[in-house]
GROMACS .gro file of C-alpha atoms in nm:
model
  331
    1UNK     CA    1  12.185   0.134   9.212
    2UNK     CA    2  12.302   0.486   9.129
    3UNK     CA    3  12.647   0.411   9.268
    4UNK     CA    4  12.674   0.101   9.046
    5UNK     CA    5  12.573   0.302   8.738
    6UNK     CA    6  12.836   0.565   8.816
    7UNK     CA    7  13.105   0.303   8.857
    8UNK     CA    8  13.016   0.146   8.522
    9UNK     CA    9  13.011   0.484   8.345
   10UNK     CA   10  13.347   0.595   8.483
   11UNK     CA   11  13.494   0.252   8.423
   12UNK     CA   12  13.401   0.278   8.056
   13UNK     CA   13  13.545   0.632   8.040
   14UNK     CA   14  13.874   0.518   8.194
   15UNK     CA   15  13.896   0.221   7.953
   16UNK     CA   16  13.836   0.455   7.660
   17UNK     CA   17  14.106   0.696   7.779
   18UNK     CA   18  14.347   0.407   7.834
   19UNK     CA   19  14.288   0.280   7.480
   20UNK     CA   20  14.325   0.629   7.336
   21UNK     CA   21  14.653   0.681   7.522
   22UNK     CA   22  14.795   0.351   7.393
   23UNK     CA   23  14.686   0.437   7.040
   24UNK     CA   24  14.872   0.768   7.064
   25UNK     CA   25  15.186   0.600   7.199
   26UNK     CA   26  15.183   0.342   6.920
   27UNK     CA   27  15.130   0.609   6.657
   28UNK     CA   28  14.785   0.500   6.547
   29UNK     CA   29  14.641   0.832   6.657
   30UNK     CA   30  14.861   1.142   6.602
   31UNK     CA   31  14.894   1.383   6.893
   32UNK     CA   32  14.804   1.670   6.659
   33UNK     CA   33  14.444   1.557   6.656
   34UNK     CA   34  14.406   1.661   7.019
   35UNK     CA   35  14.427   2.025   6.917
   36UNK     CA   36  14.126   1.988   6.693
   37UNK     CA   37  13.772   1.864   6.711
   38UNK     CA   38  13.866   1.540   6.890
   39UNK     CA   39  13.977   1.727   7.201
   40UNK     CA   40  13.652   1.924   7.199
   41UNK     CA   41  13.455   1.601   7.187
   42UNK     CA   42  13.665   1.439   7.463
   43UNK     CA   43  13.633   1.732   7.705
   44UNK     CA   44  13.264   1.776   7.624
   45UNK     CA   45  13.203   1.407   7.699
   46UNK     CA   46  13.397   1.429   8.025
   47UNK     CA   47  13.192   1.734   8.121
   48UNK     CA   48  12.866   1.558   8.040
   49UNK     CA   49  12.962   1.247   8.237
   50UNK     CA   50  13.065   1.462   8.535
   51UNK     CA   51  12.733   1.650   8.529
   52UNK     CA   52  12.550   1.318   8.511
   53UNK     CA   53  12.748   1.196   8.811
   54UNK     CA   54  12.657   1.513   8.999
   55UNK     CA   55  12.284   1.477   8.944
   56UNK     CA   56  12.284   1.102   9.011
   57UNK     CA   57  12.485   1.142   9.333
   58UNK     CA   58  12.271   1.425   9.467
   59UNK     CA   59  12.322   1.798   9.480
   60UNK     CA   60  12.506   1.781   9.811
   61UNK     CA   61  12.797   1.611   9.631
   62UNK     CA   62  12.883   1.937   9.461
   63UNK     CA   63  13.250   1.844   9.419
   64UNK     CA   64  13.146   1.676   9.091
   65UNK     CA   65  13.099   2.028   8.955
   66UNK     CA   66  13.476   2.080   8.948
   67UNK     CA   67  13.551   1.822   8.674
   68UNK     CA   68  13.221   1.903   8.501
   69UNK     CA   69  13.283   2.276   8.468
   70UNK     CA   70  13.659   2.253   8.413
   71UNK     CA   71  13.607   2.003   8.130
   72UNK     CA   72  13.342   2.231   7.981
   73UNK     CA   73  13.576   2.531   7.991
   74UNK     CA   74  13.857   2.326   7.833
   75UNK     CA   75  13.616   2.223   7.558
   76UNK     CA   76  13.536   2.590   7.495
   77UNK     CA   77  13.905   2.674   7.477
   78UNK     CA   78  13.971   2.379   7.246
   79UNK     CA   79  13.691   2.501   7.022
   80UNK     CA   80  13.882   2.826   6.981
   81UNK     CA   81  13.642   3.054   7.164
   82UNK     CA   82  13.903   3.172   7.415
   83UNK     CA   83  14.226   3.068   7.244
   84UNK     CA   84  14.344   3.418   7.154
   85UNK     CA   85  14.632   3.434   7.401
   86UNK     CA   86  14.658   3.809   7.363
   87UNK     CA   87  14.306   3.844   7.496
   88UNK     CA   88  14.263   3.929   7.865
   89UNK     CA   89  13.980   3.675   7.896
   90UNK     CA   90  14.182   3.367   7.799
   91UNK     CA   91  14.173   3.230   8.156
   92UNK     CA   92  13.822   3.355   8.233
   93UNK     CA   93  13.629   3.026   8.181
   94UNK     CA   94  13.878   2.819   8.383
   95UNK     CA   95  13.868   3.057   8.679
   96UNK     CA   96  13.490   3.083   8.677
   97UNK     CA   97  13.459   2.705   8.654
   98UNK     CA   98  13.669   2.679   8.969
   99UNK     CA   99  13.467   2.947   9.149
  100UNK     CA  100  13.113   2.822   9.079
  101UNK     CA  101  13.141   2.495   9.278
  102UNK     CA  102  13.265   2.691   9.579
  103UNK     CA  103  12.959   2.916   9.559
  104UNK     CA  104  12.737   2.608   9.539
  105UNK     CA  105  12.909   2.461   9.844
  106UNK     CA  106  12.836   2.777  10.042
  107UNK     CA  107  12.472   2.808   9.937
  108UNK     CA  108  12.406   2.443  10.023
  109UNK     CA  109  12.548   2.498  10.372
  110UNK     CA  110  12.556   2.861  10.482
  111UNK     CA  111  12.768   2.777  10.788
  112UNK     CA  112  13.058   2.688  10.556
  113UNK     CA  113  13.125   3.051  10.468
  114UNK     CA  114  13.495   2.978  10.417
  115UNK     CA  115  13.409   2.854  10.065
  116UNK     CA  116  13.326   3.213   9.977
  117UNK     CA  117  13.691   3.313  10.013
  118UNK     CA  118  13.832   3.106   9.720
  119UNK     CA  119  13.508   3.155   9.525
  120UNK     CA  120  13.514   3.532   9.545
  121UNK     CA  121  13.891   3.552   9.499
  122UNK     CA  122  13.874   3.344   9.181
  123UNK     CA  123  13.587   3.560   9.055
  124UNK     CA  124  13.788   3.877   9.114
  125UNK     CA  125  14.093   3.734   8.937
  126UNK     CA  126  13.872   3.630   8.646
  127UNK     CA  127  13.721   3.976   8.599
  128UNK     CA  128  14.037   4.177   8.673
  129UNK     CA  129  14.210   4.134   8.330
  130UNK     CA  130  13.906   4.249   8.127
  131UNK     CA  131  13.866   4.549   8.357
  132UNK     CA  132  14.237   4.641   8.349
  133UNK     CA  133  14.197   4.824   8.018
  134UNK     CA  134  13.893   5.018   8.136
  135UNK     CA  135  13.977   5.120   8.495
  136UNK     CA  136  14.275   5.309   8.636
  137UNK     CA  137  14.526   5.079   8.806
  138UNK     CA  138  14.492   5.200   9.165
  139UNK     CA  139  14.112   5.202   9.138
  140UNK     CA  140  14.119   4.844   9.014
  141UNK     CA  141  14.349   4.736   9.297
  142UNK     CA  142  14.123   4.912   9.549
  143UNK     CA  143  13.822   4.731   9.402
  144UNK     CA  144  14.003   4.397   9.429
  145UNK     CA  145  14.113   4.457   9.788
  146UNK     CA  146  13.764   4.570   9.891
  147UNK     CA  147  13.619   4.263   9.725
  148UNK     CA  148  13.853   4.033   9.917
  149UNK     CA  149  13.719   4.174  10.243
  150UNK     CA  150  13.356   4.088  10.157
  151UNK     CA  151  13.368   3.710  10.229
  152UNK     CA  152  13.521   3.775  10.570
  153UNK     CA  153  13.248   4.028  10.645
  154UNK     CA  154  12.988   3.766  10.551
  155UNK     CA  155  13.165   3.519  10.780
  156UNK     CA  156  13.146   3.762  11.071
  157UNK     CA  157  12.775   3.823  11.013
  158UNK     CA  158  12.674   3.460  10.964
  159UNK     CA  159  12.904   3.306  11.226
  160UNK     CA  160  12.938   3.537  11.529
  161UNK     CA  161  13.191   3.301  11.687
  162UNK     CA  162  13.433   3.387  11.404
  163UNK     CA  163  13.492   3.743  11.519
  164UNK     CA  164  13.848   3.726  11.390
  165UNK     CA  165  13.707   3.750  11.036
  166UNK     CA  166  13.593   4.105  11.114
  167UNK     CA  167  13.955   4.211  11.168
  168UNK     CA  168  14.060   4.046  10.841
  169UNK     CA  169  13.778   4.230  10.660
  170UNK     CA  170  13.878   4.557  10.827
  171UNK     CA  171  14.242   4.503  10.729
  172UNK     CA  172  14.162   4.457  10.360
  173UNK     CA  173  13.914   4.744  10.374
  174UNK     CA  174  14.187   4.956  10.526
  175UNK     CA  175  14.428   4.869  10.244
  176UNK     CA  176  14.161   4.951   9.989
  177UNK     CA  177  14.122   5.301  10.130
  178UNK     CA  178  14.485   5.385  10.056
  179UNK     CA  179  14.482   5.250   9.703
  180UNK     CA  180  14.168   5.456   9.651
  181UNK     CA  181  14.329   5.767   9.798
  182UNK     CA  182  14.646   5.714   9.595
  183UNK     CA  183  14.442   5.720   9.276
  184UNK     CA  184  14.315   6.071   9.352
  185UNK     CA  185  14.622   6.240   9.501
  186UNK     CA  186  14.986   6.262   9.402
  187UNK     CA  187  15.257   6.134   9.630
  188UNK     CA  188  15.301   5.818   9.833
  189UNK     CA  189  15.057   5.744  10.113
  190UNK     CA  190  15.215   5.420  10.230
  191UNK     CA  191  15.395   5.589  10.520
  192UNK     CA  192  15.063   5.691  10.678
  193UNK     CA  193  14.919   5.355  10.573
  194UNK     CA  194  15.190   5.172  10.766
  195UNK     CA  195  15.120   5.377  11.078
  196UNK     CA  196  14.746   5.315  11.053
  197UNK     CA  197  14.804   4.947  10.984
  198UNK     CA  198  15.014   4.911  11.298
  199UNK     CA  199  14.747   5.102  11.490
  200UNK     CA  200  14.482   4.861  11.360
  201UNK     CA  201  14.684   4.565  11.487
  202UNK     CA  202  14.703   4.713  11.836
  203UNK     CA  203  14.330   4.795  11.826
  204UNK     CA  204  14.263   4.428  11.759
  205UNK     CA  205  14.490   4.328  12.048
  206UNK     CA  206  14.318   4.570  12.286
  207UNK     CA  207  13.975   4.453  12.172
  208UNK     CA  208  14.045   4.091  12.263
  209UNK     CA  209  14.084   4.150  12.637
  210UNK     CA  210  14.073   4.431  12.893
  211UNK     CA  211  14.406   4.304  13.020
  212UNK     CA  212  14.558   4.433  12.696
  213UNK     CA  213  14.480   4.795  12.785
  214UNK     CA  214  14.841   4.889  12.709
  215UNK     CA  215  14.776   4.811  12.341
  216UNK     CA  216  14.516   5.089  12.326
  217UNK     CA  217  14.790   5.343  12.402
  218UNK     CA  218  15.006   5.218  12.115
  219UNK     CA  219  14.698   5.199  11.893
  220UNK     CA  220  14.610   5.561  11.967
  221UNK     CA  221  14.965   5.685  11.911
  222UNK     CA  222  15.017   5.506  11.578
  223UNK     CA  223  14.668   5.588  11.455
  224UNK     CA  224  14.708   5.956  11.542
  225UNK     CA  225  15.045   5.980  11.367
  226UNK     CA  226  14.904   5.803  11.062
  227UNK     CA  227  14.593   6.023  11.044
  228UNK     CA  228  14.789   6.347  11.079
  229UNK     CA  229  15.042   6.234  10.817
  230UNK     CA  230  14.758   6.137  10.584
  231UNK     CA  231  14.590   6.475  10.630
  232UNK     CA  232  14.921   6.639  10.549
  233UNK     CA  233  14.930   6.443  10.222
  234UNK     CA  234  14.567   6.508  10.137
  235UNK     CA  235  14.567   6.878  10.229
  236UNK     CA  236  14.929   7.000  10.193
  237UNK     CA  237  15.023   7.355  10.279
  238UNK     CA  238  14.782   7.393  10.569
  239UNK     CA  239  15.021   7.318  10.854
  240UNK     CA  240  14.956   7.671  10.976
  241UNK     CA  241  14.666   7.905  10.911
  242UNK     CA  242  14.742   8.277  10.915
  243UNK     CA  243  14.483   8.510  11.067
  244UNK     CA  244  14.616   8.863  11.061
  245UNK     CA  245  14.952   8.857  11.240
  246UNK     CA  246  14.880   8.521  11.404
  247UNK     CA  247  14.948   8.171  11.280
  248UNK     CA  248  14.737   7.886  11.409
  249UNK     CA  249  14.904   7.543  11.408
  250UNK     CA  250  14.662   7.279  11.283
  251UNK     CA  251  14.849   6.952  11.242
  252UNK     CA  252  15.063   6.987  11.555
  253UNK     CA  253  14.749   7.058  11.756
  254UNK     CA  254  14.572   6.756  11.605
  255UNK     CA  255  14.869   6.535  11.688
  256UNK     CA  256  14.868   6.628  12.056
  257UNK     CA  257  14.489   6.621  12.065
  258UNK     CA  258  14.498   6.262  11.941
  259UNK     CA  259  14.748   6.170  12.212
  260UNK     CA  260  14.528   6.340  12.473
  261UNK     CA  261  14.223   6.151  12.350
  262UNK     CA  262  14.417   5.823  12.369
  263UNK     CA  263  14.512   5.864  12.734
  264UNK     CA  264  14.169   6.007  12.812
  265UNK     CA  265  14.007   5.689  12.683
  266UNK     CA  266  14.247   5.474  12.884
  267UNK     CA  267  14.147   5.669  13.193
  268UNK     CA  268  13.772   5.666  13.135
  269UNK     CA  269  13.741   5.314  12.997
  270UNK     CA  270  13.992   5.153  13.229
  271UNK     CA  271  13.726   5.059  13.477
  272UNK     CA  272  13.931   5.089  13.796
  273UNK     CA  273  14.161   5.324  13.986
  274UNK     CA  274  14.473   5.162  13.844
  275UNK     CA  275  14.427   5.364  13.524
  276UNK     CA  276  14.369   5.694  13.699
  277UNK     CA  277  14.727   5.795  13.619
  278UNK     CA  278  14.627   5.828  13.249
  279UNK     CA  279  14.438   6.150  13.316
  280UNK     CA  280  14.765   6.335  13.376
  281UNK     CA  281  14.922   6.273  13.033
  282UNK     CA  282  14.576   6.330  12.884
  283UNK     CA  283  14.559   6.672  13.046
  284UNK     CA  284  14.920   6.747  12.952
  285UNK     CA  285  14.872   6.664  12.585
  286UNK     CA  286  14.549   6.862  12.581
  287UNK     CA  287  14.735   7.169  12.703
  288UNK     CA  288  15.010   7.107  12.447
  289UNK     CA  289  14.746   7.086  12.174
  290UNK     CA  290  14.598   7.419  12.279
  291UNK     CA  291  14.940   7.585  12.292
  292UNK     CA  292  15.045   7.438  11.956
  293UNK     CA  293  14.725   7.569  11.801
  294UNK     CA  294  14.768   7.920  11.942
  295UNK     CA  295  15.145   7.959  11.903
  296UNK     CA  296  15.161   7.818  11.551
  297UNK     CA  297  15.496   7.814  11.374
  298UNK     CA  298  15.679   7.935  11.685
  299UNK     CA  299  15.580   7.614  11.862
  300UNK     CA  300  15.880   7.405  11.749
  301UNK     CA  301  16.155   7.632  11.895
  302UNK     CA  302  15.953   7.669  12.215
  303UNK     CA  303  15.874   7.297  12.246
  304UNK     CA  304  16.132   7.209  12.517
  305UNK     CA  305  16.027   7.499  12.739
  306UNK     CA  306  15.657   7.433  12.678
  307UNK     CA  307  15.699   7.062  12.756
  308UNK     CA  308  15.868   7.124  13.090
  309UNK     CA  309  15.611   7.391  13.173
  310UNK     CA  310  15.319   7.160  13.100
  311UNK     CA  311  15.470   6.869  13.295
  312UNK     CA  312  15.534   7.094  13.592
  313UNK     CA  313  15.185   7.243  13.586
  314UNK     CA  314  15.021   6.901  13.557
  315UNK     CA  315  15.224   6.763  13.847
  316UNK     CA  316  15.156   7.061  14.073
  317UNK     CA  317  14.787   7.075  13.983
  318UNK     CA  318  14.753   6.701  14.033
  319UNK     CA  319  14.919   6.714  14.372
  320UNK     CA  320  14.700   7.005  14.489
  321UNK     CA  321  14.379   6.841  14.368
  322UNK     CA  322  14.473   6.508  14.526
  323UNK     CA  323  14.550   6.672  14.861
  324UNK     CA  324  14.221   6.864  14.850
  325UNK     CA  325  14.027   6.549  14.766
  326UNK     CA  326  14.199   6.357  15.047
  327UNK     CA  327  14.102   6.625  15.303
  328UNK     CA  328  13.739   6.616  15.186
  329UNK     CA  329  13.698   6.242  15.235
  330UNK     CA  330  13.894   6.217  15.562
  331UNK     CA  331  13.669   6.203  15.877
   0.00000   0.00000   0.00000
């Protein structure tokens, strides 16, 4: 019965629109009238019929909300409420009318979290123009990027099988950090951002399977370079700290310390003897970090000699310790 009523209603609407179109083509109704009260009445009627169809069909048929809300927003625009094209809110009702049905679709079925992505994105786009005159540009972009990550975070929490959404959320959250930082400091931070972004990709690859252990090395290297470069942008002029006649190298030491930590994690988290080799570069970079910290500004000219010295010491120490360990376990 409800289906028959809907068919009759929409049939009448279509016949009315057909007659109105023919009247316009024949010149009985001027096109100028559509910019006035007639267009408001037409869109308001279409909105009302669409809402009626929604409630008669049942709330689970929420797609009826698209024509209902879009027609309502067009009626508001035709009435002149949002027709000031210089205003930043001219598109606000249209965007919100597209977003609301997507929210309804999610709340009716929480497993369909993907509807939150267009819903939230349309909401952000709708509110961005009004906020553009009140908020600094980089802060607004950071807010938008952070907001985009929220639906994917919800997807990860509500659907554990969609773990990939966590990486998407982390990626947008990562981008938001650098827009936020750029709003507080002078100078570009996209060089460090690129390094950290590449590191994040390799972290995701390593996370997917233990067989991708090699990706953790690249992740550690790129992440360390990005973090040190970012610190250099955030706190410039502190490459070396002078204490009396000594200069302590900070960023060089942090760089090698990050490399040492990377190989140390590969060694400890590898799970078998095949990754035991990683302890040697870990130890080598740890020594380099200590030397870079103590030597300070003189570290760069001495780097070749220090590198060969560290490699030699690690190899000799490793060989001695291995021979000693072999003698202890032999019967």
